[in-house]
Amino acid sequence: MFVKDGNIRILDALSASGLRAIRFAKEVKHISKVLANDFSEQAVETINKNIVENGVQDIVTSRFGDAVLAMMEHRSVDKRFHAIDLDPYGSASVFLDSAVQAVADRGILMVTCTDMAVLCGNTPEACYNKYDSVALRHKSCHEFAIRVLLKSIDSHANRYARYIEPLLSISVDFYVRVFVRIRTSAKIAKDSVTKISQVFACSGCHSLQLMPIARKTVVGESVKFSPPIFSMNELIGANGKCVHCGQSVHMAGPIYSAPIHNFDFVKKLIERLGIDWLDSSQSSYCNELSSRIMVSHCIEKQPDLKLFVFCFRLYADPDAKKLKTFDRLLGVLSVITEELPDVPLYYEHDQLMHTLKSPVPRVINVRSAILNAGFRCSIAHCNPKALKTDAPLTLLWDIVRTVAKNNNIQASRFEENSIGRRIIEGEITHQISFQMHPDAQSKSKLDNMLRFQCNKGKNWGPKAKARGSVNSVKAGFQVQQTSQPSDSNSHSSIT
């Protein structure tokens, strides 16, 4: 997104008190206009008071009206916003179509959804109505929710010869939030169909397999898109059942199966927190830091990464200590950089072991077994128990069988044709080694970062929904129901 200094336009579509719009004006450089929109008259009055209180009248403008209409009024190229923030209570689905039209080319769209029950599979019919996808109840449901939202945004963008480039996608607390760059290219938008996959999940052992909904074939200058060849032999047998446990297989999705983060973008965010991703001897500001006694002492003592970053921020930005969420931001972003970018969804290692009622080994031992077998694995920011790996399902179940064998768990413990019986009777075809692998422990863990914060204190969670939403009668999107007189009342009025 290339704009001249002082010419950036931002829309805070559902502004409420105007807090975020004011922060944009005061904390982001080169902004010429921030439009703070809300459909509540009381909210707009509050926005106007906060604008005056913070002295940003020359940048922030309030607007009373429907957010969809506000974005549709800025569809033309010369009026588009360079960034749009959608943060509704519940689902943002009704705003997506107008949002992808109102963002400038290479602009950023920021979307938050708090309807996690819908996105995580509690009501698949509601998820389909809102996002054109069927959600899945699985241990990886929070990443699944992110990918459902990204698929929906990309689908809306494709209708206007546009496509998305995910920059950062997170699931935290009670919501998902994604940051995507909107690009315009009818040719590249066609590739979006290759980034969408159906998800097949076993109802018994919870094994997963993805299948893209289309494939792309390039021969010279010829490009052809065609339906995929159905190949699910890793999960589904000839009888249509799971090859591992014999149970039924469910289909969900489609979801966005391409990478959901741009690691270069994430690393730049971390740099803003004070981390230098280059070699410290080649870094100009690290050389400058070394002249400071405190930081020099920290470097000589080789502290953990968090201490070094904190020292840098105190020197580079005296107000850094005011950032109360510093530890959490650094931890979450660092975990994201450790995720496998090309492996959608994940398992929980204790859930795999529970299938055979086996004692649960340390997750670092399971990761070591996967790495020793020549495959990759990582953690995921969505779940502290996540096991994200490109290893085949046969290897994962061989690890489970080996753990069960080492704990003297016999097939006779399970009923005939049960899930555990079918899995434990399977042949171990891989050589499993639990020898500690040097890469099994994540770097963020070694640096003692705050990776997964548990917020269950006082007043935690979403507040009550505000009145006067876009679905209300006042907004004109629903017809007010009038009670019809009953037959008895009609007769009595006639007489």
PDB file of C-alpha atoms in Angstrom, residues 109-397:
ATOM      1  CA  LEU A 109      -8.912  -5.112   6.161  1.00  0.00           C
ATOM      2  CA  MET A 110      -9.092  -5.921   9.884  1.00  0.00           C
ATOM      3  CA  VAL A 111     -11.964  -8.188  10.934  1.00  0.00           C
ATOM      4  CA  THR A 112     -13.019  -9.472  14.350  1.00  0.00           C
ATOM      5  CA  CYS A 113     -15.682 -12.112  15.016  1.00  0.00           C
ATOM      6  CA  THR A 114     -16.867 -13.124  18.475  1.00  0.00           C
ATOM      7  CA  ASP A 115     -19.456 -15.742  17.456  1.00  0.00           C
ATOM      8  CA  MET A 116     -17.094 -18.571  18.359  1.00  0.00           C
ATOM      9  CA  ALA A 117     -19.890 -21.028  19.127  1.00  0.00           C
ATOM     10  CA  VAL A 118     -20.972 -20.759  15.489  1.00  0.00           C
ATOM     11  CA  LEU A 119     -17.464 -20.847  14.026  1.00  0.00           C
ATOM     12  CA  CYS A 120     -16.388 -23.759  16.238  1.00  0.00           C
ATOM     13  CA  GLY A 121     -19.140 -26.134  15.160  1.00  0.00           C
ATOM     14  CA  ASN A 122     -21.945 -25.875  17.714  1.00  0.00           C
ATOM     15  CA  THR A 123     -24.433 -24.802  15.035  1.00  0.00           C
ATOM     16  CA  PRO A 124     -23.194 -25.850  11.572  1.00  0.00           C
ATOM     17  CA  GLU A 125     -26.353 -24.561   9.889  1.00  0.00           C
ATOM     18  CA  ALA A 126     -25.766 -21.058  11.280  1.00  0.00           C
ATOM     19  CA  CYS A 127     -22.133 -21.190  10.183  1.00  0.00           C
ATOM     20  CA  TYR A 128     -23.231 -22.062   6.650  1.00  0.00           C
ATOM     21  CA  ASN A 129     -25.777 -19.238   6.577  1.00  0.00           C
ATOM     22  CA  LYS A 130     -23.175 -16.686   7.684  1.00  0.00           C
ATOM     23  CA  TYR A 131     -19.917 -17.928   6.171  1.00  0.00           C
ATOM     24  CA  ASP A 132     -20.891 -20.490   3.477  1.00  0.00           C
ATOM     25  CA  SER A 133     -19.015 -23.208   5.369  1.00  0.00           C
ATOM     26  CA  VAL A 134     -19.956 -26.057   7.670  1.00  0.00           C
ATOM     27  CA  ALA A 135     -17.996 -25.819  10.914  1.00  0.00           C
ATOM     28  CA  LEU A 136     -16.345 -28.788  12.611  1.00  0.00           C
ATOM     29  CA  ARG A 137     -16.308 -29.750  16.278  1.00  0.00           C
ATOM     30  CA  HIS A 138     -12.700 -30.771  16.730  1.00  0.00           C
ATOM     31  CA  LYS A 139      -9.804 -29.953  19.026  1.00  0.00           C
ATOM     32  CA  SER A 140      -8.494 -27.666  16.278  1.00  0.00           C
ATOM     33  CA  CYS A 141     -11.785 -25.754  16.094  1.00  0.00           C
ATOM     34  CA  HIS A 142     -10.200 -22.377  16.878  1.00  0.00           C
ATOM     35  CA  GLU A 143      -7.854 -22.520  13.908  1.00  0.00           C
ATOM     36  CA  PHE A 144     -10.745 -23.933  11.894  1.00  0.00           C
ATOM     37  CA  ALA A 145     -12.714 -20.790  12.821  1.00  0.00           C
ATOM     38  CA  ILE A 146      -9.919 -18.564  11.508  1.00  0.00           C
ATOM     39  CA  ARG A 147      -9.810 -20.443   8.222  1.00  0.00           C
ATOM     40  CA  VAL A 148     -13.600 -20.300   7.799  1.00  0.00           C
ATOM     41  CA  LEU A 149     -13.504 -16.514   8.212  1.00  0.00           C
ATOM     42  CA  LEU A 150     -10.585 -16.124   5.784  1.00  0.00           C
ATOM     43  CA  LYS A 151     -12.356 -18.281   3.220  1.00  0.00           C
ATOM     44  CA  SER A 152     -15.459 -16.103   3.507  1.00  0.00           C
ATOM     45  CA  ILE A 153     -13.499 -12.855   3.062  1.00  0.00           C
ATOM     46  CA  ASP A 154     -11.599 -14.258   0.076  1.00  0.00           C
ATOM     47  CA  SER A 155     -14.823 -15.492  -1.506  1.00  0.00           C
ATOM     48  CA  HIS A 156     -16.386 -12.031  -1.277  1.00  0.00           C
ATOM     49  CA  ALA A 157     -13.231 -10.449  -2.712  1.00  0.00           C
ATOM     50  CA  ASN A 158     -13.119 -12.889  -5.649  1.00  0.00           C
ATOM     51  CA  ARG A 159     -16.461 -11.586  -6.918  1.00  0.00           C
ATOM     52  CA  TYR A 160     -14.790  -8.264  -7.671  1.00  0.00           C
ATOM     53  CA  ALA A 161     -11.576  -9.667  -9.217  1.00  0.00           C
ATOM     54  CA  ARG A 162      -9.796  -9.255  -5.899  1.00  0.00           C
ATOM     55  CA  TYR A 163      -8.122 -11.642  -3.470  1.00  0.00           C
ATOM     56  CA  ILE A 164      -6.683 -11.621   0.030  1.00  0.00           C
ATOM     57  CA  GLU A 165      -3.181 -11.947   1.412  1.00  0.00           C
ATOM     58  CA  PRO A 166      -3.406 -12.934   5.100  1.00  0.00           C
ATOM     59  CA  LEU A 167      -0.919 -10.976   7.188  1.00  0.00           C
ATOM     60  CA  LEU A 168      -1.803 -12.082  10.707  1.00  0.00           C
ATOM     61  CA  SER A 169      -4.628 -14.325  11.934  1.00  0.00           C
ATOM     62  CA  ILE A 170      -5.154 -15.016  15.608  1.00  0.00           C
ATOM     63  CA  SER A 171      -7.592 -16.798  17.874  1.00  0.00           C
ATOM     64  CA  VAL A 172      -7.362 -15.473  21.403  1.00  0.00           C
ATOM     65  CA  ASP A 173      -9.683 -15.207  24.390  1.00  0.00           C
ATOM     66  CA  PHE A 174     -13.262 -15.298  23.056  1.00  0.00           C
ATOM     67  CA  TYR A 175     -12.750 -14.074  19.474  1.00  0.00           C
ATOM     68  CA  VAL A 176     -10.834 -14.420  16.225  1.00  0.00           C
ATOM     69  CA  ARG A 177      -9.186 -11.452  14.522  1.00  0.00           C
ATOM     70  CA  VAL A 178      -7.600 -11.398  11.085  1.00  0.00           C
ATOM     71  CA  PHE A 179      -5.517  -8.808   9.245  1.00  0.00           C
ATOM     72  CA  VAL A 180      -5.579  -9.267   5.469  1.00  0.00           C
ATOM     73  CA  ARG A 181      -4.248  -7.228   2.563  1.00  0.00           C
ATOM     74  CA  ILE A 182      -6.715  -6.807  -0.305  1.00  0.00           C
ATOM     75  CA  ARG A 183      -5.173  -7.006  -3.767  1.00  0.00           C
ATOM     76  CA  THR A 184      -6.725  -6.563  -7.211  1.00  0.00           C
ATOM     77  CA  SER A 185      -5.942  -8.959 -10.054  1.00  0.00           C
ATOM     78  CA  ALA A 186      -8.494 -10.962 -12.013  1.00  0.00           C
ATOM     79  CA  LYS A 187      -5.782 -13.413 -13.069  1.00  0.00           C
ATOM     80  CA  ILE A 188      -4.402 -14.111  -9.593  1.00  0.00           C
ATOM     81  CA  ALA A 189      -7.890 -14.163  -8.070  1.00  0.00           C
ATOM     82  CA  LYS A 190      -8.528 -17.333 -10.066  1.00  0.00           C
ATOM     83  CA  ASP A 191      -5.901 -19.102  -7.948  1.00  0.00           C
ATOM     84  CA  SER A 192      -8.096 -18.682  -4.876  1.00  0.00           C
ATOM     85  CA  VAL A 193      -9.965 -21.858  -5.769  1.00  0.00           C
ATOM     86  CA  THR A 194      -6.744 -23.827  -5.172  1.00  0.00           C
ATOM     87  CA  LYS A 195      -6.441 -22.372  -1.654  1.00  0.00           C
ATOM     88  CA  ILE A 196      -9.778 -23.794  -0.500  1.00  0.00           C
ATOM     89  CA  SER A 197     -10.178 -27.330   0.859  1.00  0.00           C
ATOM     90  CA  GLN A 198     -12.819 -29.624   2.255  1.00  0.00           C
ATOM     91  CA  VAL A 199     -12.013 -31.212   5.612  1.00  0.00           C
ATOM     92  CA  PHE A 200     -12.691 -34.875   6.383  1.00  0.00           C
ATOM     93  CA  ALA A 201     -12.706 -35.875  10.051  1.00  0.00           C
ATOM     94  CA  CYS A 202     -13.222 -39.281  11.623  1.00  0.00           C
ATOM     95  CA  SER A 203     -15.983 -39.324  14.229  1.00  0.00           C
ATOM     96  CA  GLY A 204     -14.134 -41.968  16.236  1.00  0.00           C
ATOM     97  CA  CYS A 205     -10.391 -41.314  16.367  1.00  0.00           C
ATOM     98  CA  HIS A 206     -10.659 -37.680  15.122  1.00  0.00           C
ATOM     99  CA  SER A 207      -8.120 -38.181  12.327  1.00  0.00           C
ATOM    100  CA  LEU A 208      -8.080 -35.396   9.732  1.00  0.00           C
ATOM    101  CA  GLN A 209      -7.425 -35.123   6.026  1.00  0.00           C
ATOM    102  CA  LEU A 210      -7.892 -32.176   3.685  1.00  0.00           C
ATOM    103  CA  MET A 211      -8.773 -32.255   0.001  1.00  0.00           C
ATOM    104  CA  PRO A 212      -8.533 -29.126  -2.209  1.00  0.00           C
ATOM    105  CA  ILE A 213     -11.705 -28.367  -4.136  1.00  0.00           C
ATOM    106  CA  ALA A 214      -9.779 -27.732  -7.375  1.00  0.00           C
ATOM    107  CA  ARG A 215      -6.340 -28.227  -8.875  1.00  0.00           C
ATOM    108  CA  LYS A 216      -4.276 -26.076 -11.214  1.00  0.00           C
ATOM    109  CA  THR A 217      -2.279 -27.510 -14.106  1.00  0.00           C
ATOM    110  CA  VAL A 218       0.324 -25.397 -15.905  1.00  0.00           C
ATOM    111  CA  VAL A 219       1.825 -26.635 -19.173  1.00  0.00           C
ATOM    112  CA  GLY A 220       3.952 -23.976 -20.819  1.00  0.00           C
ATOM    113  CA  GLU A 221       1.714 -20.940 -21.150  1.00  0.00           C
ATOM    114  CA  SER A 222      -1.441 -23.012 -20.784  1.00  0.00           C
ATOM    115  CA  VAL A 223      -3.202 -22.816 -17.408  1.00  0.00           C
ATOM    116  CA  LYS A 224      -6.105 -25.113 -16.629  1.00  0.00           C
ATOM    117  CA  PHE A 225      -8.239 -25.532 -13.520  1.00  0.00           C
ATOM    118  CA  SER A 226     -10.063 -28.809 -12.963  1.00  0.00           C
ATOM    119  CA  PRO A 227     -11.826 -30.736 -10.192  1.00  0.00           C
ATOM    120  CA  PRO A 228      -9.500 -32.727  -7.940  1.00  0.00           C
ATOM    121  CA  ILE A 229      -8.901 -36.447  -8.133  1.00  0.00           C
ATOM    122  CA  PHE A 230     -10.505 -38.008  -5.080  1.00  0.00           C
ATOM    123  CA  SER A 231      -7.686 -39.570  -3.080  1.00  0.00           C
ATOM    124  CA  MET A 232      -8.519 -40.152   0.565  1.00  0.00           C
ATOM    125  CA  ASN A 233      -6.843 -43.532   1.111  1.00  0.00           C
ATOM    126  CA  GLU A 234      -4.950 -42.138   4.119  1.00  0.00           C
ATOM    127  CA  LEU A 235      -8.259 -41.753   5.973  1.00  0.00           C
ATOM    128  CA  ILE A 236     -11.153 -43.401   4.116  1.00  0.00           C
ATOM    129  CA  GLY A 237     -11.235 -47.060   3.106  1.00  0.00           C
ATOM    130  CA  ALA A 238     -13.155 -48.817   0.345  1.00  0.00           C
ATOM    131  CA  ASN A 239     -16.166 -49.175   2.653  1.00  0.00           C
ATOM    132  CA  GLY A 240     -16.311 -45.424   3.268  1.00  0.00           C
ATOM    133  CA  LYS A 241     -15.173 -45.818   6.882  1.00  0.00           C
ATOM    134  CA  CYS A 242     -12.023 -44.635   8.640  1.00  0.00           C
ATOM    135  CA  VAL A 243      -9.108 -46.954   7.838  1.00  0.00           C
ATOM    136  CA  HIS A 244      -7.724 -46.515  11.363  1.00  0.00           C
ATOM    137  CA  CYS A 245     -10.747 -47.173  13.590  1.00  0.00           C
ATOM    138  CA  GLY A 246     -13.605 -48.165  11.278  1.00  0.00           C
ATOM    139  CA  GLN A 247     -15.905 -45.297  12.286  1.00  0.00           C
ATOM    140  CA  SER A 248     -17.850 -42.892  10.081  1.00  0.00           C
ATOM    141  CA  VAL A 249     -16.085 -39.934   8.472  1.00  0.00           C
ATOM    142  CA  HIS A 250     -17.646 -36.471   8.476  1.00  0.00           C
ATOM    143  CA  MET A 251     -17.068 -33.757   5.880  1.00  0.00           C
ATOM    144  CA  ALA A 252     -16.820 -30.081   6.853  1.00  0.00           C
ATOM    145  CA  GLY A 253     -15.709 -26.823   5.316  1.00  0.00           C
ATOM    146  CA  PRO A 254     -14.654 -25.573   2.922  1.00  0.00           C
ATOM    147  CA  ILE A 255     -11.890 -23.640   4.662  1.00  0.00           C
ATOM    148  CA  TYR A 256      -8.938 -21.485   3.627  1.00  0.00           C
ATOM    149  CA  SER A 257      -6.052 -23.973   3.546  1.00  0.00           C
ATOM    150  CA  ALA A 258      -3.217 -21.657   2.431  1.00  0.00           C
ATOM    151  CA  PRO A 259      -0.902 -19.986   5.003  1.00  0.00           C
ATOM    152  CA  ILE A 260      -2.774 -17.711   7.411  1.00  0.00           C
ATOM    153  CA  HIS A 261       0.235 -15.583   8.429  1.00  0.00           C
ATOM    154  CA  ASN A 262       2.828 -13.550   6.571  1.00  0.00           C
ATOM    155  CA  PHE A 263       5.988 -14.204   8.579  1.00  0.00           C
ATOM    156  CA  ASP A 264       7.773 -11.128   7.208  1.00  0.00           C
ATOM    157  CA  PHE A 265       4.894  -8.995   8.448  1.00  0.00           C
ATOM    158  CA  VAL A 266       4.864 -10.725  11.847  1.00  0.00           C
ATOM    159  CA  LYS A 267       8.613 -10.262  12.252  1.00  0.00           C
ATOM    160  CA  LYS A 268       8.250  -6.557  11.516  1.00  0.00           C
ATOM    161  CA  LEU A 269       5.658  -6.368  14.265  1.00  0.00           C
ATOM    162  CA  ILE A 270       8.098  -8.023  16.638  1.00  0.00           C
ATOM    163  CA  GLU A 271      10.795  -5.583  15.556  1.00  0.00           C
ATOM    164  CA  ARG A 272       8.491  -2.819  16.697  1.00  0.00           C
ATOM    165  CA  LEU A 273       8.616  -4.485  20.099  1.00  0.00           C
ATOM    166  CA  GLY A 274      12.399  -4.214  20.041  1.00  0.00           C
ATOM    167  CA  ILE A 275      13.610  -7.510  18.582  1.00  0.00           C
ATOM    168  CA  ASP A 276      16.322  -7.512  15.946  1.00  0.00           C
ATOM    169  CA  TRP A 277      15.942 -10.530  13.674  1.00  0.00           C
ATOM    170  CA  LEU A 278      19.353  -9.943  12.115  1.00  0.00           C
ATOM    171  CA  ASP A 279      22.661 -10.959  13.612  1.00  0.00           C
ATOM    172  CA  SER A 280      23.333  -8.662  16.554  1.00  0.00           C
ATOM    173  CA  SER A 281      26.832  -7.828  15.288  1.00  0.00           C
ATOM    174  CA  GLN A 282      25.326  -6.457  12.049  1.00  0.00           C
ATOM    175  CA  SER A 283      22.510  -4.516  13.674  1.00  0.00           C
ATOM    176  CA  SER A 284      22.996  -0.765  13.871  1.00  0.00           C
ATOM    177  CA  TYR A 285      20.767  -0.285  16.857  1.00  0.00           C
ATOM    178  CA  CYS A 286      22.262  -3.260  18.720  1.00  0.00           C
ATOM    179  CA  ASN A 287      25.684  -1.669  18.276  1.00  0.00           C
ATOM    180  CA  GLU A 288      24.222   1.523  19.663  1.00  0.00           C
ATOM    181  CA  LEU A 289      22.660  -0.389  22.521  1.00  0.00           C
ATOM    182  CA  SER A 290      25.974  -1.979  23.403  1.00  0.00           C
ATOM    183  CA  SER A 291      27.238   1.447  24.434  1.00  0.00           C
ATOM    184  CA  ARG A 292      24.630   1.542  27.167  1.00  0.00           C
ATOM    185  CA  ILE A 293      25.857  -0.007  30.396  1.00  0.00           C
ATOM    186  CA  MET A 294      22.618  -1.765  31.311  1.00  0.00           C
ATOM    187  CA  VAL A 295      22.015  -3.312  27.912  1.00  0.00           C
ATOM    188  CA  SER A 296      25.678  -4.170  27.451  1.00  0.00           C
ATOM    189  CA  HIS A 297      25.618  -5.967  30.775  1.00  0.00           C
ATOM    190  CA  CYS A 298      22.506  -7.889  29.747  1.00  0.00           C
ATOM    191  CA  ILE A 299      24.073  -8.985  26.467  1.00  0.00           C
ATOM    192  CA  GLU A 300      27.273 -10.125  28.170  1.00  0.00           C
ATOM    193  CA  LYS A 301      25.273 -12.183  30.653  1.00  0.00           C
ATOM    194  CA  GLN A 302      23.264 -13.724  27.773  1.00  0.00           C
ATOM    195  CA  PRO A 303      19.810 -13.216  29.292  1.00  0.00           C
ATOM    196  CA  ASP A 304      16.588 -14.562  27.934  1.00  0.00           C
ATOM    197  CA  LEU A 305      15.103 -12.793  24.931  1.00  0.00           C
ATOM    198  CA  LYS A 306      12.387 -11.062  26.926  1.00  0.00           C
ATOM    199  CA  LEU A 307      14.908  -9.246  29.147  1.00  0.00           C
ATOM    200  CA  PHE A 308      16.947  -8.080  26.162  1.00  0.00           C
ATOM    201  CA  VAL A 309      13.857  -6.745  24.394  1.00  0.00           C
ATOM    202  CA  PHE A 310      12.683  -4.985  27.538  1.00  0.00           C
ATOM    203  CA  CYS A 311      16.078  -3.298  27.945  1.00  0.00           C
ATOM    204  CA  PHE A 312      16.002  -2.158  24.340  1.00  0.00           C
ATOM    205  CA  ARG A 313      12.532  -0.682  24.658  1.00  0.00           C
ATOM    206  CA  LEU A 314      13.438   1.234  27.803  1.00  0.00           C
ATOM    207  CA  TYR A 315      16.295   2.841  25.886  1.00  0.00           C
ATOM    208  CA  ALA A 316      14.556   3.376  22.542  1.00  0.00           C
ATOM    209  CA  ASP A 317      11.157   4.333  23.943  1.00  0.00           C
ATOM    210  CA  PRO A 318      10.943   5.660  27.519  1.00  0.00           C
ATOM    211  CA  ASP A 319       7.174   5.160  27.454  1.00  0.00           C
ATOM    212  CA  ALA A 320       7.535   1.444  26.690  1.00  0.00           C
ATOM    213  CA  LYS A 321       6.914   0.541  30.311  1.00  0.00           C
ATOM    214  CA  LYS A 322       3.374   1.889  29.883  1.00  0.00           C
ATOM    215  CA  LEU A 323       2.515  -0.938  27.481  1.00  0.00           C
ATOM    216  CA  LYS A 324       0.826  -3.369  29.854  1.00  0.00           C
ATOM    217  CA  THR A 325       0.382  -6.070  27.206  1.00  0.00           C
ATOM    218  CA  PHE A 326       4.046  -6.143  26.160  1.00  0.00           C
ATOM    219  CA  ASP A 327       4.746  -9.655  27.493  1.00  0.00           C
ATOM    220  CA  ARG A 328       1.631 -11.083  25.932  1.00  0.00           C
ATOM    221  CA  LEU A 329       2.195  -9.454  22.535  1.00  0.00           C
ATOM    222  CA  LEU A 330       5.773 -10.676  22.394  1.00  0.00           C
ATOM    223  CA  GLY A 331       4.778 -14.194  23.436  1.00  0.00           C
ATOM    224  CA  VAL A 332       1.873 -14.635  21.013  1.00  0.00           C
ATOM    225  CA  LEU A 333       3.748 -13.209  18.030  1.00  0.00           C
ATOM    226  CA  SER A 334       6.780 -15.373  18.792  1.00  0.00           C
ATOM    227  CA  VAL A 335       4.640 -18.517  18.933  1.00  0.00           C
ATOM    228  CA  ILE A 336       3.089 -17.595  15.581  1.00  0.00           C
ATOM    229  CA  THR A 337       6.536 -17.429  13.962  1.00  0.00           C
ATOM    230  CA  GLU A 338       7.137 -21.001  15.146  1.00  0.00           C
ATOM    231  CA  GLU A 339       3.977 -22.419  13.554  1.00  0.00           C
ATOM    232  CA  LEU A 340       4.280 -24.559  10.436  1.00  0.00           C
ATOM    233  CA  PRO A 341       2.841 -22.260   7.746  1.00  0.00           C
ATOM    234  CA  ASP A 342       1.824 -24.979   5.277  1.00  0.00           C
ATOM    235  CA  VAL A 343       0.084 -27.379   7.691  1.00  0.00           C
ATOM    236  CA  PRO A 344      -3.580 -26.552   8.349  1.00  0.00           C
ATOM    237  CA  LEU A 345      -5.176 -27.604  11.659  1.00  0.00           C
ATOM    238  CA  TYR A 346      -3.651 -29.679  14.441  1.00  0.00           C
ATOM    239  CA  TYR A 347      -4.193 -32.437  17.020  1.00  0.00           C
ATOM    240  CA  GLU A 348      -3.856 -32.630  20.783  1.00  0.00           C
ATOM    241  CA  HIS A 349      -1.388 -35.328  21.778  1.00  0.00           C
ATOM    242  CA  ASP A 350      -3.323 -36.263  24.918  1.00  0.00           C
ATOM    243  CA  GLN A 351      -6.474 -36.800  22.837  1.00  0.00           C
ATOM    244  CA  LEU A 352      -4.571 -39.251  20.644  1.00  0.00           C
ATOM    245  CA  MET A 353      -3.370 -41.149  23.719  1.00  0.00           C
ATOM    246  CA  HIS A 354      -6.851 -41.148  25.236  1.00  0.00           C
ATOM    247  CA  THR A 355      -8.041 -43.293  22.321  1.00  0.00           C
ATOM    248  CA  LEU A 356      -6.074 -46.217  23.797  1.00  0.00           C
ATOM    249  CA  LYS A 357      -6.573 -45.133  27.417  1.00  0.00           C
ATOM    250  CA  SER A 358      -2.823 -44.814  27.610  1.00  0.00           C
ATOM    251  CA  PRO A 359      -0.735 -42.727  30.011  1.00  0.00           C
ATOM    252  CA  VAL A 360       0.035 -39.422  28.332  1.00  0.00           C
ATOM    253  CA  PRO A 361       3.745 -38.791  27.713  1.00  0.00           C
ATOM    254  CA  ARG A 362       5.227 -35.325  27.705  1.00  0.00           C
ATOM    255  CA  VAL A 363       4.474 -33.464  24.509  1.00  0.00           C
ATOM    256  CA  ILE A 364       8.205 -32.885  23.996  1.00  0.00           C
ATOM    257  CA  ASN A 365       8.641 -36.670  23.732  1.00  0.00           C
ATOM    258  CA  VAL A 366       5.933 -36.927  21.079  1.00  0.00           C
ATOM    259  CA  ARG A 367       7.513 -34.087  19.122  1.00  0.00           C
ATOM    260  CA  SER A 368      10.893 -35.800  19.369  1.00  0.00           C
ATOM    261  CA  ALA A 369       9.426 -38.998  17.925  1.00  0.00           C
ATOM    262  CA  ILE A 370       8.004 -37.070  14.968  1.00  0.00           C
ATOM    263  CA  LEU A 371      11.239 -35.151  14.357  1.00  0.00           C
ATOM    264  CA  ASN A 372      13.352 -38.303  14.669  1.00  0.00           C
ATOM    265  CA  ALA A 373      11.183 -39.878  11.969  1.00  0.00           C
ATOM    266  CA  GLY A 374      12.135 -37.072   9.576  1.00  0.00           C
ATOM    267  CA  PHE A 375       8.962 -34.991   9.709  1.00  0.00           C
ATOM    268  CA  ARG A 376       8.200 -31.513  11.016  1.00  0.00           C
ATOM    269  CA  CYS A 377       6.076 -30.446  13.951  1.00  0.00           C
ATOM    270  CA  SER A 378       5.322 -27.277  15.856  1.00  0.00           C
ATOM    271  CA  ILE A 379       3.060 -25.697  18.413  1.00  0.00           C
ATOM    272  CA  ALA A 380       0.129 -23.398  17.571  1.00  0.00           C
ATOM    273  CA  HIS A 381      -0.904 -20.127  19.156  1.00  0.00           C
ATOM    274  CA  CYS A 382      -4.555 -21.265  19.318  1.00  0.00           C
ATOM    275  CA  ASN A 383      -4.013 -24.073  21.795  1.00  0.00           C
ATOM    276  CA  PRO A 384      -1.222 -24.781  24.319  1.00  0.00           C
ATOM    277  CA  LYS A 385      -1.702 -28.522  23.697  1.00  0.00           C
ATOM    278  CA  ALA A 386      -1.590 -28.253  19.905  1.00  0.00           C
ATOM    279  CA  LEU A 387       0.482 -30.666  17.851  1.00  0.00           C
ATOM    280  CA  LYS A 388       0.806 -29.342  14.303  1.00  0.00           C
ATOM    281  CA  THR A 389       2.686 -31.705  12.013  1.00  0.00           C
ATOM    282  CA  ASP A 390       3.087 -32.850   8.419  1.00  0.00           C
ATOM    283  CA  ALA A 391       3.631 -36.445   9.536  1.00  0.00           C
ATOM    284  CA  PRO A 392       1.251 -39.032   8.045  1.00  0.00           C
ATOM    285  CA  LEU A 393      -1.544 -40.404  10.192  1.00  0.00           C
ATOM    286  CA  THR A 394       0.099 -43.830  10.151  1.00  0.00           C
ATOM    287  CA  LEU A 395       3.118 -42.406  12.004  1.00  0.00           C
ATOM    288  CA  LEU A 396       0.972 -40.655  14.614  1.00  0.00           C
ATOM    289  CA  TRP A 397      -0.934 -43.838  15.379  1.00  0.00           C
TER     290      TRP A 397
END
